[in-house]
XYZ file of C-alpha atoms in Angstrom:
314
model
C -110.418 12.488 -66.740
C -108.360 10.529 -69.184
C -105.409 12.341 -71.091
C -106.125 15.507 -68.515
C -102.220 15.397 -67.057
C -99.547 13.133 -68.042
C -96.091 13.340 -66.711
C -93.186 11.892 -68.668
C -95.586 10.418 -71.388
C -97.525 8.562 -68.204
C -101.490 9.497 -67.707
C -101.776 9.795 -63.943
C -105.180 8.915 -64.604
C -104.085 5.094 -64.584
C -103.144 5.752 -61.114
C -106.987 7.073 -60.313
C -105.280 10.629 -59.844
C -105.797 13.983 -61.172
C -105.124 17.929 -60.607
C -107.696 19.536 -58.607
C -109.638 22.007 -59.464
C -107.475 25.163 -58.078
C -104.388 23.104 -57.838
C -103.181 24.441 -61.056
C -103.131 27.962 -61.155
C -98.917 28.101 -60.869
C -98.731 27.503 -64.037
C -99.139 30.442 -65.847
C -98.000 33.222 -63.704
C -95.813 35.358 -65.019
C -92.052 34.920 -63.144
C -90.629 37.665 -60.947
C -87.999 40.049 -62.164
C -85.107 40.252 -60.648
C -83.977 43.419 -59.291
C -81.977 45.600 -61.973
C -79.376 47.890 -61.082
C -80.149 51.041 -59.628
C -78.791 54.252 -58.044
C -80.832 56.091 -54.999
C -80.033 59.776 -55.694
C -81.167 61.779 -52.252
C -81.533 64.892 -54.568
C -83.929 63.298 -56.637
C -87.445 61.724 -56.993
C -87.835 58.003 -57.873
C -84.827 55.804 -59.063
C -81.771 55.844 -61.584
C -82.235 52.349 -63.281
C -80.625 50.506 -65.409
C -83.139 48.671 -67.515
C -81.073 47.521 -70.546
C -80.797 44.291 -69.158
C -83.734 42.057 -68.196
C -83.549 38.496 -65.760
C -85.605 36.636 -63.850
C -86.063 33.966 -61.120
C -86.801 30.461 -61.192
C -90.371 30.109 -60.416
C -91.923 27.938 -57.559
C -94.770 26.107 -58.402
C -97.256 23.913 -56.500
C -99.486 22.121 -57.862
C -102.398 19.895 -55.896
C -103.275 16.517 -57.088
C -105.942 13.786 -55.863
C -105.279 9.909 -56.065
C -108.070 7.645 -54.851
C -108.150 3.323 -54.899
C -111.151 1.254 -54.364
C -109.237 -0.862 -51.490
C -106.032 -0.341 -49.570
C -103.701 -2.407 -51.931
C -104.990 -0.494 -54.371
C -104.437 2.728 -53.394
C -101.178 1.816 -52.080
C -99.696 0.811 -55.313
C -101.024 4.153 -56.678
C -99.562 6.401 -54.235
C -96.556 4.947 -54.212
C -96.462 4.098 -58.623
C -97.483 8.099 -58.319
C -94.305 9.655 -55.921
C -92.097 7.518 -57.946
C -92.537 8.972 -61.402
C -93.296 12.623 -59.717
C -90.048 12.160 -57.982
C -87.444 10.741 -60.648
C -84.523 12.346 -60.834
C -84.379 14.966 -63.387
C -86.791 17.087 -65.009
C -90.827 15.865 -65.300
C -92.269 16.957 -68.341
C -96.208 17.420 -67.892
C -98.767 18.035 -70.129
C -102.327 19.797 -68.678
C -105.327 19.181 -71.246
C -106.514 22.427 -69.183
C -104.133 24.591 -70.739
C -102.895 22.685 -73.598
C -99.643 23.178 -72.435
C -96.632 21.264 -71.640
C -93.987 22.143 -68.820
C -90.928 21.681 -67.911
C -90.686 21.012 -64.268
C -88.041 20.094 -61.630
C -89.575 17.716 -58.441
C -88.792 20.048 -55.100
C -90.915 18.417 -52.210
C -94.916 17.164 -51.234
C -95.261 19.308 -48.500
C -98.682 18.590 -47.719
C -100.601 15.173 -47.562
C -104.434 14.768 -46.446
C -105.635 11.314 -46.449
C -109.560 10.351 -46.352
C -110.804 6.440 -45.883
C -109.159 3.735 -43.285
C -106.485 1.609 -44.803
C -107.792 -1.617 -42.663
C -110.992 -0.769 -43.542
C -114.047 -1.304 -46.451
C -114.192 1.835 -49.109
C -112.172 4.021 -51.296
C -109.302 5.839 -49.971
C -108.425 9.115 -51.216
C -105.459 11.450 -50.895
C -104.956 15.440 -51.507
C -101.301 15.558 -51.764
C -99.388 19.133 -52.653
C -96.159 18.597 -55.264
C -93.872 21.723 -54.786
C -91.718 21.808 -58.006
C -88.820 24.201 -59.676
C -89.557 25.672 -63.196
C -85.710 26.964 -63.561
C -86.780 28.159 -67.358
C -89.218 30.542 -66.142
C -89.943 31.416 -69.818
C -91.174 28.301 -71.362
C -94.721 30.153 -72.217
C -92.840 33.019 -73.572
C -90.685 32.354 -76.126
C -92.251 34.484 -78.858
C -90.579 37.530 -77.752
C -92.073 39.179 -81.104
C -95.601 39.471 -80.237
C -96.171 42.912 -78.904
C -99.739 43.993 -80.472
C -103.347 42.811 -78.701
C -105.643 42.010 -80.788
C -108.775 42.713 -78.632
C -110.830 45.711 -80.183
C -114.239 47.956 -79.020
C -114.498 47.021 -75.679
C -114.865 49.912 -72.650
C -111.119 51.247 -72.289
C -109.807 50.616 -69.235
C -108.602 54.512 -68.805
C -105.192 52.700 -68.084
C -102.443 52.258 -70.702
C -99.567 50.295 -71.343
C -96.799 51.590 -73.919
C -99.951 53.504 -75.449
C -102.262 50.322 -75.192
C -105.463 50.548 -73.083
C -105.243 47.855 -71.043
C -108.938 46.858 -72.598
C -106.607 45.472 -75.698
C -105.615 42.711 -73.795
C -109.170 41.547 -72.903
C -108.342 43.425 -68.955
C -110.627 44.931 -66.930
C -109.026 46.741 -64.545
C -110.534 46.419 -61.191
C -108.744 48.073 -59.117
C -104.890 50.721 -59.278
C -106.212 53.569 -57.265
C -105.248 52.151 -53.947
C -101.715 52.139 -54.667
C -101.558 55.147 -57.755
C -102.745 57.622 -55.615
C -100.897 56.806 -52.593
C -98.208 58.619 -51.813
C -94.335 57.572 -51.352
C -92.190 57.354 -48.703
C -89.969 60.526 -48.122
C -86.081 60.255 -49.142
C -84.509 60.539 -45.806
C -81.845 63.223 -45.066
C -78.457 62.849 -43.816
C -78.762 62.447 -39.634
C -76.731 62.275 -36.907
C -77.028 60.683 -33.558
C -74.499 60.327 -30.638
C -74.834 58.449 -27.242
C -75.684 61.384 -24.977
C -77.782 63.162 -27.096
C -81.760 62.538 -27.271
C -83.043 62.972 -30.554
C -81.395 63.036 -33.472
C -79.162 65.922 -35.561
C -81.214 66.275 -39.009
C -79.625 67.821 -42.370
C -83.233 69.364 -43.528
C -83.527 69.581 -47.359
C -84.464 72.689 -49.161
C -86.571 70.531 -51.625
C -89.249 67.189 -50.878
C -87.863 64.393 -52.568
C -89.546 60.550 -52.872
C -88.657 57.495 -52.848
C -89.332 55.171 -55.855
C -92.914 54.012 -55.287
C -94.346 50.483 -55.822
C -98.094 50.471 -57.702
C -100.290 47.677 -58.243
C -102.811 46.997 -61.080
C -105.683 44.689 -59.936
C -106.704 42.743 -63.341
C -109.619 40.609 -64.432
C -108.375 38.987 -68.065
C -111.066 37.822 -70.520
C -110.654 35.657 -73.889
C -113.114 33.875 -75.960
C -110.151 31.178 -76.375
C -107.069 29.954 -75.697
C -105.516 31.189 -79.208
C -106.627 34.663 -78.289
C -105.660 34.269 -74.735
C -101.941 32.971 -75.204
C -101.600 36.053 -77.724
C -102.839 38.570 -75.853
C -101.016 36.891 -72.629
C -97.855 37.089 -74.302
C -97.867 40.748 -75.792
C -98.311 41.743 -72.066
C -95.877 39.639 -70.931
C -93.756 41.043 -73.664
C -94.723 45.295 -73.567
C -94.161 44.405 -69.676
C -90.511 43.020 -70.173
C -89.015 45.545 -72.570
C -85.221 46.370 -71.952
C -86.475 49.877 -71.220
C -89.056 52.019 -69.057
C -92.544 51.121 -69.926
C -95.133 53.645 -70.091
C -98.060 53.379 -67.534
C -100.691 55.759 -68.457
C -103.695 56.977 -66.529
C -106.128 59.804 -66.911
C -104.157 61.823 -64.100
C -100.827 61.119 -65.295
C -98.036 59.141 -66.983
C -95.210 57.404 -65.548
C -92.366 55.453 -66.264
C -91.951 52.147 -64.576
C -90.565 48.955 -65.057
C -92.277 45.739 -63.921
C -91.621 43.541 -60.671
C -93.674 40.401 -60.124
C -97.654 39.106 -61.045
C -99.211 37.721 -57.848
C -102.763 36.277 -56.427
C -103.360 34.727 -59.876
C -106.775 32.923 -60.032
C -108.814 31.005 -62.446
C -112.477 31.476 -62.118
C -114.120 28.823 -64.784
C -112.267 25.680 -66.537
C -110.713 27.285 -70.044
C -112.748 24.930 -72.218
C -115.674 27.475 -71.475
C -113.870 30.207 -72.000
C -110.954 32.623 -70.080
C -111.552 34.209 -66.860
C -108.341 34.705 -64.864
C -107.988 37.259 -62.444
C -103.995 38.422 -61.129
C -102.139 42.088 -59.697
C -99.463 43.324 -61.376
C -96.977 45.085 -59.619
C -94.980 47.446 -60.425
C -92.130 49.900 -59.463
C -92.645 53.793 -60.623
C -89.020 55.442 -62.028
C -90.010 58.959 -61.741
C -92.228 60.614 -59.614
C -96.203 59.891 -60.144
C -98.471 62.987 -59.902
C -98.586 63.562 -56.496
C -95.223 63.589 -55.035
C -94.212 65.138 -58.488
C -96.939 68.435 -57.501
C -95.579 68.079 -53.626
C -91.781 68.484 -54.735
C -92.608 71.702 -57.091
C -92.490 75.404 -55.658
C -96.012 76.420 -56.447
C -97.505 73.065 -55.591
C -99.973 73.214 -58.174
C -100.195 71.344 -61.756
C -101.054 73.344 -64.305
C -103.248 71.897 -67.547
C -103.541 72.538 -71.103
C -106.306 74.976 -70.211
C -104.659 78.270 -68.431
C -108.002 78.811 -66.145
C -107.770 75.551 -64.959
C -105.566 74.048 -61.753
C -105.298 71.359 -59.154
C -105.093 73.495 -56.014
C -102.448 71.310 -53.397
């Protein structure tokens, strides 16, 4: 596994180590926003946002890594040549042959160690060791913020859009939004009062339903021939995602405006050299009220289309 990670220059390889396979999936997951500023109107649906501004967090990565020797001294030396250069002060900069990308990363803590193979006795020793770290430029795989445009074309739509692109454009198959789409919010709660020797509790009751701002999730399978296609398509969603505005989430029911949170449960199904196959949610939070609590909060309670003979009966 020569040249497959090397930190500060340094092929851990020399040290018998490596990143195991699932230990790397950090990486590439987008960073979580951090929470704009917002109003909660009671006599409206959703949220008053103010989305001209965009930051995010630091991300936390960890990332697993496997160092074996053929005797103790061995593998001594290697652990210990290994938590030195992980755990120099500064910033590690480490390049993965996997992704053909280099990071910038900041050592945090191991927090897990699993050792296989007696020190005081005959045979290799191995050890799974966990390396949390701090990537405090969350952006490093993002700095084209130009690229807005897939380039993926004639494959099934997806039936769910992003600022007007089917998701399909991206190489996404959408697996799953349904769940949380169709689900309905949480009611704005009305003004109450309660006192000590009272059971129960006073309740202003609205003349009109209004909902909370409601959180969706888009379960997504990504798919790329290569990494050039990949990165590009990766990035315009990362991009059309991060817009200092509402972005457009369009399905076959309706169309909302939103504005995105965090990516989470990324996954890597096959090694890149044969190809992308990454699976991750996206999650996001809904401005203005989706479909249902929209048809809920209306006096007739029904949504009429562009053909007069035709309703959704509520």
């Amino acid at each position: 596994m020569k040249g497959s990670c090397i930190i500060d220059g340094f092929d851990i390889d020399d040290l018998g180590g490596f990143i195991l396979r699932g230990g790397d999936y950090d990486f590439l997951s987008f960073p979580e926003r951090r929470d704009p500023l917002s109003e909660n109107w009671f006599e409206y649906n959703g949220v008053d946002v103010d989305l001209s501004e965009i930051f995010f967090k630091e991300k936390s990565l960890t990332v697993k890594f496997h160092i074996k020797g053929e005797t103790s001294d061995e593998f001594i030396y290697r652990l210990n040549g290994f938590y030195k250069r992980v755990s120099a002060p500064g910033y590690r900069i480490l390049y993965s042959r996997e992704f053909d990308r280099t990071f910038r990363l900041r050592f945090v803590s191991c927090p897990e160690y699993t050792h296989r193979g007696g020190l005081f006795k005959p045979g290799t020793k191995r050890g799974t060791l966990s390396v949390s770290f701090s990537m405090d430029d969350p952006l490093q795989l993002f700095t084209d913020r130009s690229i807005l445009i897939p380039t993926i074309e004639g494959r099934i739509p997806s039936q769910v859009s992003i600022n007007g692109y089917d998701l399909s454009r991206f190489g996404i198959v959408v697996t799953q939004c349904y769940n949380s789409v169709l689900k309905l919010s949480a009611a704005k709660q009305p003004l109450t009062r309660s006192f000590e020797r009272m059971t129960g509790l006073l309740v202003s009751e609205p003349q009109q339903a209004t909902f909370e701002a409601k959180q969706i999730t888009i379960e997504c399978t990504m798919l790329a021939d290569n990494r050039a296609e990949f990165y590009h398509n990766y990035t315009a969603l990362f991009n059309n995602l991060t817009l200092t505005q509402a972005i457009e989430v369009s399905t076959l029911w309706a169309d909302n405006e939103c504005f995105y949170t965090s990516m989470s449960d990324f996954s890597k199904f096959k090694a890149f050299k044969n190809g992308i196959h990454i699976g991750f949610k996206l999650n996001l939070t809904c401005i203005t009220a989706g479909l249902i609590e929209y048809l809920l909060s209306t006096e007739d309670g029904y949504l009429i289309t562009t053909e007069d003979d035709f309703f959704i009966e509520m």
